[in-house]
mmCIF file of C-alpha atoms and ligand atoms in Angstrom:
data_model
loop_
_atom_site.group_PDB
_atom_site.id
_atom_site.type_symbol
_atom_site.label_atom_id
_atom_site.label_comp_id
_atom_site.label_asym_id
_atom_site.label_seq_id
_atom_site.Cartn_x
_atom_site.Cartn_y
_atom_site.Cartn_z
ATOM 1 C CA UNK A 1 -137.820 155.165 35.581
ATOM 2 C CA UNK A 2 -135.540 157.564 33.159
ATOM 3 C CA UNK A 3 -133.918 160.943 34.525
ATOM 4 C CA UNK A 4 -132.369 163.910 33.396
ATOM 5 C CA UNK A 5 -128.534 163.905 34.079
ATOM 6 C CA UNK A 6 -125.189 166.223 33.519
ATOM 7 C CA UNK A 7 -122.255 164.063 31.990
ATOM 8 C CA UNK A 8 -119.038 164.593 31.311
ATOM 9 C CA UNK A 9 -117.483 162.635 28.402
ATOM 10 C CA UNK A 10 -114.104 163.530 28.650
ATOM 11 C CA UNK A 11 -112.261 166.173 31.198
ATOM 12 C CA UNK A 12 -111.942 169.834 30.236
ATOM 13 C CA UNK A 13 -113.717 172.899 30.272
ATOM 14 C CA UNK A 14 -117.224 173.858 30.722
ATOM 15 C CA UNK A 15 -118.173 172.766 27.235
ATOM 16 C CA UNK A 16 -118.205 169.104 28.573
ATOM 17 C CA UNK A 17 -121.030 169.189 30.550
ATOM 18 C CA UNK A 18 -124.058 167.944 28.546
ATOM 19 C CA UNK A 19 -127.800 167.031 29.757
ATOM 20 C CA UNK A 20 -128.481 163.597 28.962
ATOM 21 C CA UNK A 21 -130.952 161.025 29.782
ATOM 22 C CA UNK A 22 -130.388 157.735 31.562
ATOM 23 C CA UNK A 23 -132.623 155.137 32.915
ATOM 24 C CA UNK A 24 -132.203 154.447 36.176
ATOM 25 C CA UNK A 25 -132.230 150.674 37.932
ATOM 26 C CA UNK A 26 -134.581 150.156 40.955
ATOM 27 C CA UNK A 27 -132.662 150.609 44.362
ATOM 28 C CA UNK A 28 -130.639 147.587 45.445
ATOM 29 C CA UNK A 29 -129.464 146.374 48.495
ATOM 30 C CA UNK A 30 -128.695 149.373 50.955
ATOM 31 C CA UNK A 31 -129.502 151.657 48.808
ATOM 32 C CA UNK A 32 -132.472 154.540 48.236
ATOM 33 C CA UNK A 33 -133.843 156.381 45.264
ATOM 34 C CA UNK A 34 -134.009 160.176 45.289
ATOM 35 C CA UNK A 35 -135.841 162.944 43.539
ATOM 36 C CA UNK A 36 -133.670 165.868 43.723
ATOM 37 C CA UNK A 37 -135.152 168.972 44.403
ATOM 38 C CA UNK A 38 -132.083 170.937 44.639
ATOM 39 C CA UNK A 39 -128.464 170.556 44.090
ATOM 40 C CA UNK A 40 -125.166 172.044 44.989
ATOM 41 C CA UNK A 41 -122.439 173.401 42.694
ATOM 42 C CA UNK A 42 -118.977 173.331 44.485
ATOM 43 C CA UNK A 43 -115.643 174.187 43.658
ATOM 44 C CA UNK A 44 -114.367 170.629 43.821
ATOM 45 C CA UNK A 45 -116.952 169.678 41.067
ATOM 46 C CA UNK A 46 -114.660 172.092 38.682
ATOM 47 C CA UNK A 47 -111.605 170.534 39.221
ATOM 48 C CA UNK A 48 -113.610 166.963 38.865
ATOM 49 C CA UNK A 49 -114.664 168.298 35.517
ATOM 50 C CA UNK A 50 -111.240 169.506 34.537
ATOM 51 C CA UNK A 51 -109.157 166.537 35.560
ATOM 52 C CA UNK A 52 -107.412 168.284 38.309
ATOM 53 C CA UNK A 53 -108.925 165.496 40.437
ATOM 54 C CA UNK A 54 -109.218 162.755 37.292
ATOM 55 C CA UNK A 55 -112.745 160.637 37.606
ATOM 56 C CA UNK A 56 -113.207 157.479 35.386
ATOM 57 C CA UNK A 57 -114.602 158.589 32.318
ATOM 58 C CA UNK A 58 -117.217 158.876 31.367
ATOM 59 C CA UNK A 59 -118.557 160.171 34.939
ATOM 60 C CA UNK A 60 -121.313 162.272 36.494
ATOM 61 C CA UNK A 61 -120.573 165.345 38.587
ATOM 62 C CA UNK A 62 -121.774 166.979 41.873
ATOM 63 C CA UNK A 63 -121.287 165.637 45.183
ATOM 64 C CA UNK A 64 -124.335 167.595 47.238
ATOM 65 C CA UNK A 65 -127.719 167.563 46.687
ATOM 66 C CA UNK A 66 -131.242 167.710 48.900
ATOM 67 C CA UNK A 67 -133.807 165.577 48.045
ATOM 68 C CA UNK A 68 -137.121 162.953 48.991
ATOM 69 C CA UNK A 69 -137.054 159.675 49.411
ATOM 70 C CA UNK A 70 -138.974 157.784 46.339
ATOM 71 C CA UNK A 71 -138.274 154.269 46.959
ATOM 72 C CA UNK A 72 -135.865 151.964 49.589
ATOM 73 C CA UNK A 73 -134.460 148.782 48.306
ATOM 74 C CA UNK A 74 -133.607 145.688 50.632
ATOM 75 C CA UNK A 75 -132.434 146.090 53.834
ATOM 76 C CA UNK A 76 -133.025 149.650 53.897
ATOM 77 C CA UNK A 77 -133.334 150.384 57.856
ATOM 78 C CA UNK A 78 -133.569 154.105 58.569
ATOM 79 C CA UNK A 79 -134.916 155.638 55.627
ATOM 80 C CA UNK A 80 -138.799 155.205 54.007
ATOM 81 C CA UNK A 81 -140.291 157.183 50.771
ATOM 82 C CA UNK A 82 -141.179 160.174 51.072
ATOM 83 C CA UNK A 83 -138.302 161.118 54.139
ATOM 84 C CA UNK A 84 -136.443 164.422 53.210
ATOM 85 C CA UNK A 85 -132.770 163.490 53.142
ATOM 86 C CA UNK A 86 -129.323 165.502 52.112
ATOM 87 C CA UNK A 87 -125.613 163.809 51.633
ATOM 88 C CA UNK A 88 -122.489 165.671 50.735
ATOM 89 C CA UNK A 89 -119.582 163.684 49.692
ATOM 90 C CA UNK A 90 -119.070 160.473 47.742
ATOM 91 C CA UNK A 91 -118.921 159.547 44.538
ATOM 92 C CA UNK A 92 -119.840 162.240 41.779
ATOM 93 C CA UNK A 93 -123.115 162.583 40.036
ATOM 94 C CA UNK A 94 -125.401 164.945 41.729
ATOM 95 C CA UNK A 95 -126.508 166.889 39.190
ATOM 96 C CA UNK A 96 -129.642 164.923 38.163
ATOM 97 C CA UNK A 97 -133.140 164.762 38.743
ATOM 98 C CA UNK A 98 -132.979 161.806 40.277
ATOM 99 C CA UNK A 99 -130.319 159.655 42.144
ATOM 100 C CA UNK A 100 -129.478 155.902 43.466
ATOM 101 C CA UNK A 101 -127.549 156.547 46.477
ATOM 102 C CA UNK A 102 -126.697 154.677 49.513
ATOM 103 C CA UNK A 103 -128.442 154.705 52.912
ATOM 104 C CA UNK A 104 -125.216 155.461 54.403
ATOM 105 C CA UNK A 105 -124.448 158.604 52.551
ATOM 106 C CA UNK A 106 -127.425 160.025 53.465
ATOM 107 C CA UNK A 107 -128.606 162.462 56.269
ATOM 108 C CA UNK A 108 -132.020 163.704 57.672
ATOM 109 C CA UNK A 109 -132.461 167.018 57.362
ATOM 110 C CA UNK A 110 -134.816 169.165 59.694
ATOM 111 C CA UNK A 111 -137.887 170.564 58.573
ATOM 112 C CA UNK A 112 -137.421 174.240 59.187
ATOM 113 C CA UNK A 113 -134.166 174.315 56.748
ATOM 114 C CA UNK A 114 -135.107 174.814 52.922
ATOM 115 C CA UNK A 115 -134.422 172.446 50.470
ATOM 116 C CA UNK A 116 -132.157 175.274 48.520
ATOM 117 C CA UNK A 117 -129.994 175.949 51.719
ATOM 118 C CA UNK A 118 -129.527 172.681 52.255
ATOM 119 C CA UNK A 119 -128.218 171.819 48.803
ATOM 120 C CA UNK A 120 -126.135 174.976 48.776
ATOM 121 C CA UNK A 121 -124.297 174.950 51.786
ATOM 122 C CA UNK A 122 -124.188 171.451 53.550
ATOM 123 C CA UNK A 123 -120.702 170.668 52.170
ATOM 124 C CA UNK A 124 -119.534 173.583 52.912
ATOM 125 C CA UNK A 125 -120.799 173.532 56.161
ATOM 126 C CA UNK A 126 -119.512 170.740 56.996
ATOM 127 C CA UNK A 127 -116.201 171.677 55.838
ATOM 128 C CA UNK A 128 -116.826 174.693 57.973
ATOM 129 C CA UNK A 129 -117.220 172.378 60.911
ATOM 130 C CA UNK A 130 -114.484 170.352 60.874
ATOM 131 C CA UNK A 131 -112.205 172.881 60.389
ATOM 132 C CA UNK A 132 -113.280 174.803 62.790
ATOM 133 C CA UNK A 133 -113.728 172.434 65.150
ATOM 134 C CA UNK A 134 -111.586 170.043 64.516
ATOM 135 C CA UNK A 135 -108.572 170.599 62.417
ATOM 136 C CA UNK A 136 -108.047 173.606 64.399
ATOM 137 C CA UNK A 137 -109.912 173.800 67.084
ATOM 138 C CA UNK A 138 -110.345 177.963 67.706
ATOM 139 C CA UNK A 139 -111.001 179.462 70.942
ATOM 140 C CA UNK A 140 -112.560 182.807 71.852
ATOM 141 C CA UNK A 141 -110.733 185.643 71.934
ATOM 142 C CA UNK A 142 -108.179 184.365 69.492
ATOM 143 C CA UNK A 143 -107.886 186.163 66.055
ATOM 144 C CA UNK A 144 -107.875 184.019 62.479
ATOM 145 C CA UNK A 145 -107.456 184.673 59.094
ATOM 146 C CA UNK A 146 -110.078 183.425 56.386
ATOM 147 C CA UNK A 147 -109.425 183.654 52.817
ATOM 148 C CA UNK A 148 -112.130 184.230 49.906
ATOM 149 C CA UNK A 149 -114.187 185.235 52.807
ATOM 150 C CA UNK A 150 -117.411 186.381 50.714
ATOM 151 C CA UNK A 151 -117.141 182.648 48.917
ATOM 152 C CA UNK A 152 -119.474 179.461 50.165
ATOM 153 C CA UNK A 153 -117.433 178.371 52.779
ATOM 154 C CA UNK A 154 -115.638 181.859 53.124
ATOM 155 C CA UNK A 155 -118.892 183.304 54.494
ATOM 156 C CA UNK A 156 -119.845 179.996 56.695
ATOM 157 C CA UNK A 157 -116.204 179.873 58.371
ATOM 158 C CA UNK A 158 -116.367 183.500 59.563
ATOM 159 C CA UNK A 159 -120.190 183.461 60.392
ATOM 160 C CA UNK A 160 -119.285 180.469 63.076
ATOM 161 C CA UNK A 161 -116.229 181.483 64.142
ATOM 162 C CA UNK A 162 -116.927 184.887 65.359
ATOM 163 C CA UNK A 163 -120.525 183.241 66.711
ATOM 164 C CA UNK A 164 -117.578 181.019 68.632
ATOM 165 C CA UNK A 165 -116.074 184.657 69.879
ATOM 166 C CA UNK A 166 -113.093 184.326 67.330
ATOM 167 C CA UNK A 167 -111.962 187.555 65.838
ATOM 168 C CA UNK A 168 -112.128 187.520 62.013
ATOM 169 C CA UNK A 169 -110.030 189.074 59.541
ATOM 170 C CA UNK A 170 -111.119 187.741 55.683
ATOM 171 C CA UNK A 171 -109.758 188.446 52.692
ATOM 172 C CA UNK A 172 -111.105 189.168 49.266
ATOM 173 C CA UNK A 173 -111.392 189.997 45.807
ATOM 174 C CA UNK A 174 -112.214 193.462 45.302
ATOM 175 C CA UNK A 175 -114.495 196.032 46.843
ATOM 176 C CA UNK A 176 -117.650 194.875 46.385
ATOM 177 C CA UNK A 177 -116.975 191.367 48.000
ATOM 178 C CA UNK A 178 -115.369 193.337 50.392
ATOM 179 C CA UNK A 179 -118.015 195.395 51.421
ATOM 180 C CA UNK A 180 -120.165 191.805 51.666
ATOM 181 C CA UNK A 181 -117.809 190.297 53.867
ATOM 182 C CA UNK A 182 -117.916 192.995 56.250
ATOM 183 C CA UNK A 183 -121.128 191.496 57.496
ATOM 184 C CA UNK A 184 -118.701 188.664 58.865
ATOM 185 C CA UNK A 185 -115.580 189.722 59.643
ATOM 186 C CA UNK A 186 -114.112 192.124 61.751
ATOM 187 C CA UNK A 187 -111.559 193.384 59.267
ATOM 188 C CA UNK A 188 -111.958 192.786 55.498
ATOM 189 C CA UNK A 189 -108.463 192.866 53.304
ATOM 190 C CA UNK A 190 -108.407 192.883 49.346
ATOM 191 C CA UNK A 191 -105.479 190.456 48.345
ATOM 192 C CA UNK A 192 -105.570 191.512 45.373
ATOM 193 C CA UNK A 193 -104.070 194.442 46.755
ATOM 194 C CA UNK A 194 -99.913 194.412 47.780
ATOM 195 C CA UNK A 195 -100.206 195.597 51.308
ATOM 196 C CA UNK A 196 -102.558 192.679 52.692
ATOM 197 C CA UNK A 197 -99.935 190.515 54.452
ATOM 198 C CA UNK A 198 -98.408 193.732 56.375
ATOM 199 C CA UNK A 199 -102.066 194.486 57.231
ATOM 200 C CA UNK A 200 -102.324 191.185 59.040
ATOM 201 C CA UNK A 201 -99.295 191.905 61.048
ATOM 202 C CA UNK A 202 -100.845 195.412 62.229
ATOM 203 C CA UNK A 203 -104.179 193.955 63.398
ATOM 204 C CA UNK A 204 -101.753 191.438 65.116
ATOM 205 C CA UNK A 205 -99.879 194.052 66.867
ATOM 206 C CA UNK A 206 -97.480 191.987 64.797
ATOM 207 C CA UNK A 207 -98.152 188.546 66.302
ATOM 208 C CA UNK A 208 -99.457 186.748 63.461
ATOM 209 C CA UNK A 209 -102.312 184.902 63.933
ATOM 210 C CA UNK A 210 -102.458 181.224 65.120
ATOM 211 C CA UNK A 211 -104.553 179.738 62.018
ATOM 212 C CA UNK A 212 -105.185 180.637 58.499
ATOM 213 C CA UNK A 213 -107.985 178.512 56.902
ATOM 214 C CA UNK A 214 -106.891 178.975 52.759
ATOM 215 C CA UNK A 215 -109.195 177.267 50.389
ATOM 216 C CA UNK A 216 -107.731 179.597 47.927
ATOM 217 C CA UNK A 217 -104.167 177.718 47.388
ATOM 218 C CA UNK A 218 -101.580 178.496 44.735
ATOM 219 C CA UNK A 219 -101.786 182.167 45.002
ATOM 220 C CA UNK A 220 -102.326 182.412 48.922
ATOM 221 C CA UNK A 221 -99.685 179.907 50.099
ATOM 222 C CA UNK A 222 -96.472 181.450 50.650
ATOM 223 C CA UNK A 223 -97.838 184.629 51.823
ATOM 224 C CA UNK A 224 -100.264 182.743 54.725
ATOM 225 C CA UNK A 225 -97.408 181.430 56.069
ATOM 226 C CA UNK A 226 -95.789 185.127 56.640
ATOM 227 C CA UNK A 227 -99.429 185.847 58.511
ATOM 228 C CA UNK A 228 -99.076 182.978 61.299
ATOM 229 C CA UNK A 229 -97.652 183.487 64.798
ATOM 230 C CA UNK A 230 -94.584 181.055 65.591
ATOM 231 C CA UNK A 231 -96.158 177.537 65.741
ATOM 232 C CA UNK A 232 -99.187 178.441 63.809
ATOM 233 C CA UNK A 233 -101.417 176.340 61.583
ATOM 234 C CA UNK A 234 -102.034 177.025 58.111
ATOM 235 C CA UNK A 235 -104.990 174.611 56.599
ATOM 236 C CA UNK A 236 -104.833 174.862 52.734
ATOM 237 C CA UNK A 237 -108.367 172.955 52.007
ATOM 238 C CA UNK A 238 -108.550 174.043 48.538
ATOM 239 C CA UNK A 239 -107.249 175.157 45.102
ATOM 240 C CA UNK A 240 -109.183 177.539 43.864
ATOM 241 C CA UNK A 241 -106.529 179.567 42.461
ATOM 242 C CA UNK A 242 -104.297 176.399 41.483
ATOM 243 C CA UNK A 243 -102.612 173.677 43.241
ATOM 244 C CA UNK A 244 -99.775 174.395 45.891
ATOM 245 C CA UNK A 245 -96.675 173.460 44.296
ATOM 246 C CA UNK A 246 -94.016 171.490 46.588
ATOM 247 C CA UNK A 247 -92.225 174.137 48.583
ATOM 248 C CA UNK A 248 -88.966 174.187 51.117
ATOM 249 C CA UNK A 249 -90.152 172.621 54.067
ATOM 250 C CA UNK A 250 -86.981 174.785 55.913
ATOM 251 C CA UNK A 251 -89.545 177.680 55.274
ATOM 252 C CA UNK A 252 -91.666 176.284 58.467
ATOM 253 C CA UNK A 253 -88.705 176.228 60.581
ATOM 254 C CA UNK A 254 -87.601 179.983 59.157
ATOM 255 C CA UNK A 255 -90.787 181.489 59.706
ATOM 256 C CA UNK A 256 -91.581 180.000 63.215
ATOM 257 C CA UNK A 257 -91.947 176.142 63.310
ATOM 258 C CA UNK A 258 -95.309 176.366 61.609
ATOM 259 C CA UNK A 259 -97.386 173.389 61.150
ATOM 260 C CA UNK A 260 -99.317 172.788 57.486
ATOM 261 C CA UNK A 261 -102.211 170.391 56.669
ATOM 262 C CA UNK A 262 -104.172 169.631 53.742
ATOM 263 C CA UNK A 263 -107.680 168.473 54.839
ATOM 264 C CA UNK A 264 -110.589 166.882 53.014
ATOM 265 C CA UNK A 265 -114.019 166.632 54.294
ATOM 266 C CA UNK A 266 -114.123 162.925 53.328
ATOM 267 C CA UNK A 267 -111.501 162.029 56.002
ATOM 268 C CA UNK A 268 -113.584 163.822 58.768
ATOM 269 C CA UNK A 269 -116.564 162.254 57.730
ATOM 270 C CA UNK A 270 -115.631 158.674 56.800
ATOM 271 C CA UNK A 271 -117.070 156.790 59.942
ATOM 272 C CA UNK A 272 -121.024 157.184 59.752
ATOM 273 C CA UNK A 273 -121.356 158.347 63.515
ATOM 274 C CA UNK A 274 -118.458 161.497 62.195
ATOM 275 C CA UNK A 275 -120.792 161.729 59.110
ATOM 276 C CA UNK A 276 -124.084 162.360 61.138
ATOM 277 C CA UNK A 277 -122.380 164.239 64.248
ATOM 278 C CA UNK A 278 -120.792 166.798 61.523
ATOM 279 C CA UNK A 279 -123.812 167.405 59.987
ATOM 280 C CA UNK A 280 -126.031 167.872 62.615
ATOM 281 C CA UNK A 281 -123.794 170.172 64.293
ATOM 282 C CA UNK A 282 -124.175 172.213 61.172
ATOM 283 C CA UNK A 283 -127.958 171.901 61.135
ATOM 284 C CA UNK A 284 -127.988 173.509 64.780
ATOM 285 C CA UNK A 285 -125.536 176.089 63.702
ATOM 286 C CA UNK A 286 -128.152 176.874 60.780
ATOM 287 C CA UNK A 287 -131.179 176.619 62.925
ATOM 288 C CA UNK A 288 -129.574 178.504 66.365
ATOM 289 C CA UNK A 289 -129.057 181.449 63.451
ATOM 290 C CA UNK A 290 -125.155 181.338 64.668
ATOM 291 C CA UNK A 291 -124.984 181.034 61.156
ATOM 292 C CA UNK A 292 -126.888 182.839 58.235
ATOM 293 C CA UNK A 293 -125.564 181.658 54.634
ATOM 294 C CA UNK A 294 -126.777 182.873 51.628
ATOM 295 C CA UNK A 295 -127.396 180.931 48.335
ATOM 296 C CA UNK A 296 -126.166 183.566 46.013
ATOM 297 C CA UNK A 297 -127.054 181.802 42.967
ATOM 298 C CA UNK A 298 -129.724 179.595 41.196
ATOM 299 C CA UNK A 299 -129.393 177.909 37.732
ATOM 300 C CA UNK A 300 -131.507 175.258 35.762
ATOM 301 C CA UNK A 301 -129.856 171.907 35.803
ATOM 302 C CA UNK A 302 -129.306 172.143 32.353
ATOM 303 C CA UNK A 303 -127.437 175.654 32.950
ATOM 304 C CA UNK A 304 -124.493 173.535 35.065
ATOM 305 C CA UNK A 305 -121.823 174.795 32.518
ATOM 306 C CA UNK A 306 -122.821 178.779 33.219
ATOM 307 C CA UNK A 307 -122.755 177.696 37.006
ATOM 308 C CA UNK A 308 -119.233 176.450 36.531
ATOM 309 C CA UNK A 309 -118.153 179.791 34.657
ATOM 310 C CA UNK A 310 -119.453 181.931 37.055
ATOM 311 C CA UNK A 311 -117.735 180.022 39.805
ATOM 312 C CA UNK A 312 -114.707 180.025 37.923
ATOM 313 C CA UNK A 313 -114.568 183.729 37.312
ATOM 314 C CA UNK A 314 -115.075 184.560 40.894
ATOM 315 C CA UNK A 315 -118.638 186.239 39.985
ATOM 316 C CA UNK A 316 -120.449 183.958 42.884
ATOM 317 C CA UNK A 317 -120.890 184.764 46.510
ATOM 318 C CA UNK A 318 -122.200 182.360 49.187
ATOM 319 C CA UNK A 319 -123.705 178.764 48.308
ATOM 320 C CA UNK A 320 -124.501 178.300 44.686
ATOM 321 C CA UNK A 321 -127.295 175.340 43.292
ATOM 322 C CA UNK A 322 -128.786 174.011 40.229
ATOM 323 C CA UNK A 323 -132.770 173.503 40.067
ATOM 324 C CA UNK A 324 -133.988 170.202 38.644
HETATM 325 N N1 LIG B 401 -110.921 170.343 51.771
HETATM 326 C C1 LIG B 401 -112.283 169.923 51.902
HETATM 327 O O1 LIG B 401 -112.490 169.490 52.527
HETATM 328 C C2 LIG B 401 -112.666 171.182 51.302
HETATM 329 C C3 LIG B 401 -114.713 171.276 51.029
HETATM 330 C C4 LIG B 401 -115.157 172.468 50.473
HETATM 331 C C5 LIG B 401 -114.563 172.954 49.554
HETATM 332 N N2 LIG B 401 -112.918 172.930 49.467
HETATM 333 C C6 LIG B 401 -112.428 173.734 48.876
HETATM 334 O O2 LIG B 401 -112.448 175.572 49.603
HETATM 335 C C7 LIG B 401 -112.847 176.232 48.321
HETATM 336 C C8 LIG B 401 -113.870 176.894 48.652
HETATM 337 O O3 LIG B 401 -115.153 175.940 47.985
HETATM 338 P P1 LIG B 401 -116.480 176.833 47.791
HETATM 339 O O4 LIG B 401 -117.050 176.065 46.728
HETATM 340 O O5 LIG B 401 -117.067 177.770 48.954
HETATM 341 O O6 LIG B 401 -115.989 178.389 46.040
HETATM 342 P P2 LIG B 401 -115.925 179.587 46.736
HETATM 343 O O7 LIG B 401 -115.429 180.247 47.642
HETATM 344 O O8 LIG B 401 -117.296 180.253 46.831
HETATM 345 O O9 LIG B 401 -115.277 180.090 45.146
HETATM 346 C C9 LIG B 401 -113.657 180.127 45.268
HETATM 347 C C10 LIG B 401 -113.287 181.804 45.546
HETATM 348 O O10 LIG B 401 -111.600 181.458 45.659
HETATM 349 C C11 LIG B 401 -111.345 182.781 45.224
HETATM 350 N N3 LIG B 401 -110.585 182.752 44.742
HETATM 351 C C12 LIG B 401 -109.433 183.532 44.401
HETATM 352 N N4 LIG B 401 -108.461 183.435 43.571
HETATM 353 C C13 LIG B 401 -109.314 182.753 42.901
HETATM 354 C C14 LIG B 401 -108.971 182.333 41.057
HETATM 355 N N5 LIG B 401 -107.417 182.463 40.412
HETATM 356 N N6 LIG B 401 -110.186 181.542 40.273
HETATM 357 C C15 LIG B 401 -111.111 181.709 41.246
HETATM 358 N N7 LIG B 401 -111.413 181.862 42.620
HETATM 359 C C16 LIG B 401 -110.430 182.162 43.092
HETATM 360 C C17 LIG B 401 -112.630 183.977 44.515
HETATM 361 O O11 LIG B 401 -113.193 184.711 45.721
HETATM 362 P P3 LIG B 401 -112.363 185.927 45.616
HETATM 363 O O12 LIG B 401 -113.084 186.894 44.544
HETATM 364 O O13 LIG B 401 -113.059 186.555 46.908
HETATM 365 O O14 LIG B 401 -110.903 186.215 45.459
HETATM 366 C C18 LIG B 401 -113.586 182.593 44.811
HETATM 367 O O15 LIG B 401 -115.154 183.113 44.700
HETATM 368 C C19 LIG B 401 -112.546 175.664 47.237
HETATM 369 O O16 LIG B 401 -110.790 175.441 46.860
HETATM 370 C C20 LIG B 401 -112.821 174.213 47.223
HETATM 371 O O17 LIG B 401 -111.749 173.162 46.686
HETATM 372 C C21 LIG B 401 -112.454 172.098 50.321
#
């Protein structure tokens, strides 16, 4: 069958994203043919496009989608045509109308969660899951700091943490996002203003926070260390403002025997059991209403380049989807 797919021939800017057509073979051993109904656009897709995270070229883009199984290959045991499934991770190539995926990467989707919500938030939701419950398991009564709190991961992290009884300080760029993030933060700080680190100290009576969740990277790395309590953890999980450069390890001693980790979803969902447990925990958080993320942007598949422009220009809030 013929499918539409976004491909890049070279790393570079948004103009590298080209809509092409390609013939899909029948699913092979352990594989499934999916008709994709909604596709997630994540910040990592921009790193794959630009070459910050290089890919073998030419390459598809995108790690996340929701769809319907159209056909299954030999040896597929748990899925059949008509099943509704999703994935978040694996090899880039989600920006397509149809896709062949390994059965092992797919999770079943509860009936009551709409396709757009799944595709626009599963990767970010699973990220919030492992950050809050595995990287640094938060406890009720703690105060934490979350950067880019109006963004896709940020919104879910904050809502989920609040649902667990945690007091959340969130940072955002600008007044409009600050107003939005008030909905899921106990206090919002604008990190485009100079005094936000002092404000974190004030809000914690000088103590600092036990953990900072930081998907912004270069711009927030060093000031985040100043927000931590002694023996606190900086979970630096992304590079929206650029990659963190090497730093003096001695700073961690000077600033209070601190810890830094650079986690990725892939390592926290490496086994089938871990993947399913992480996705199910996120789906339960959605179904219970503990987490109520928004999909703020929708684009046609052909307009994927515009989705990348908007994400990089900080014009988005919540999740972003392409609709094939
Ligand atoms: N390690 C993992 O497992 C994992 C998994 C998923 C996502 N991530 C990372 O988590 C971060 C958030 O991902 P997301 O897809 O949900 O994106 P997002 O938060 O929706 O968008 C990124 C946000 O970062 C902020 N930002 C600060 N400085 C920026 C700059 N110079 N350029 C662009 N944005 C800047 C912007 O918010 P303000 O305007 O409020 O500053 C922007 O909206 C990304 O770094 C992503 O790579 C990591």
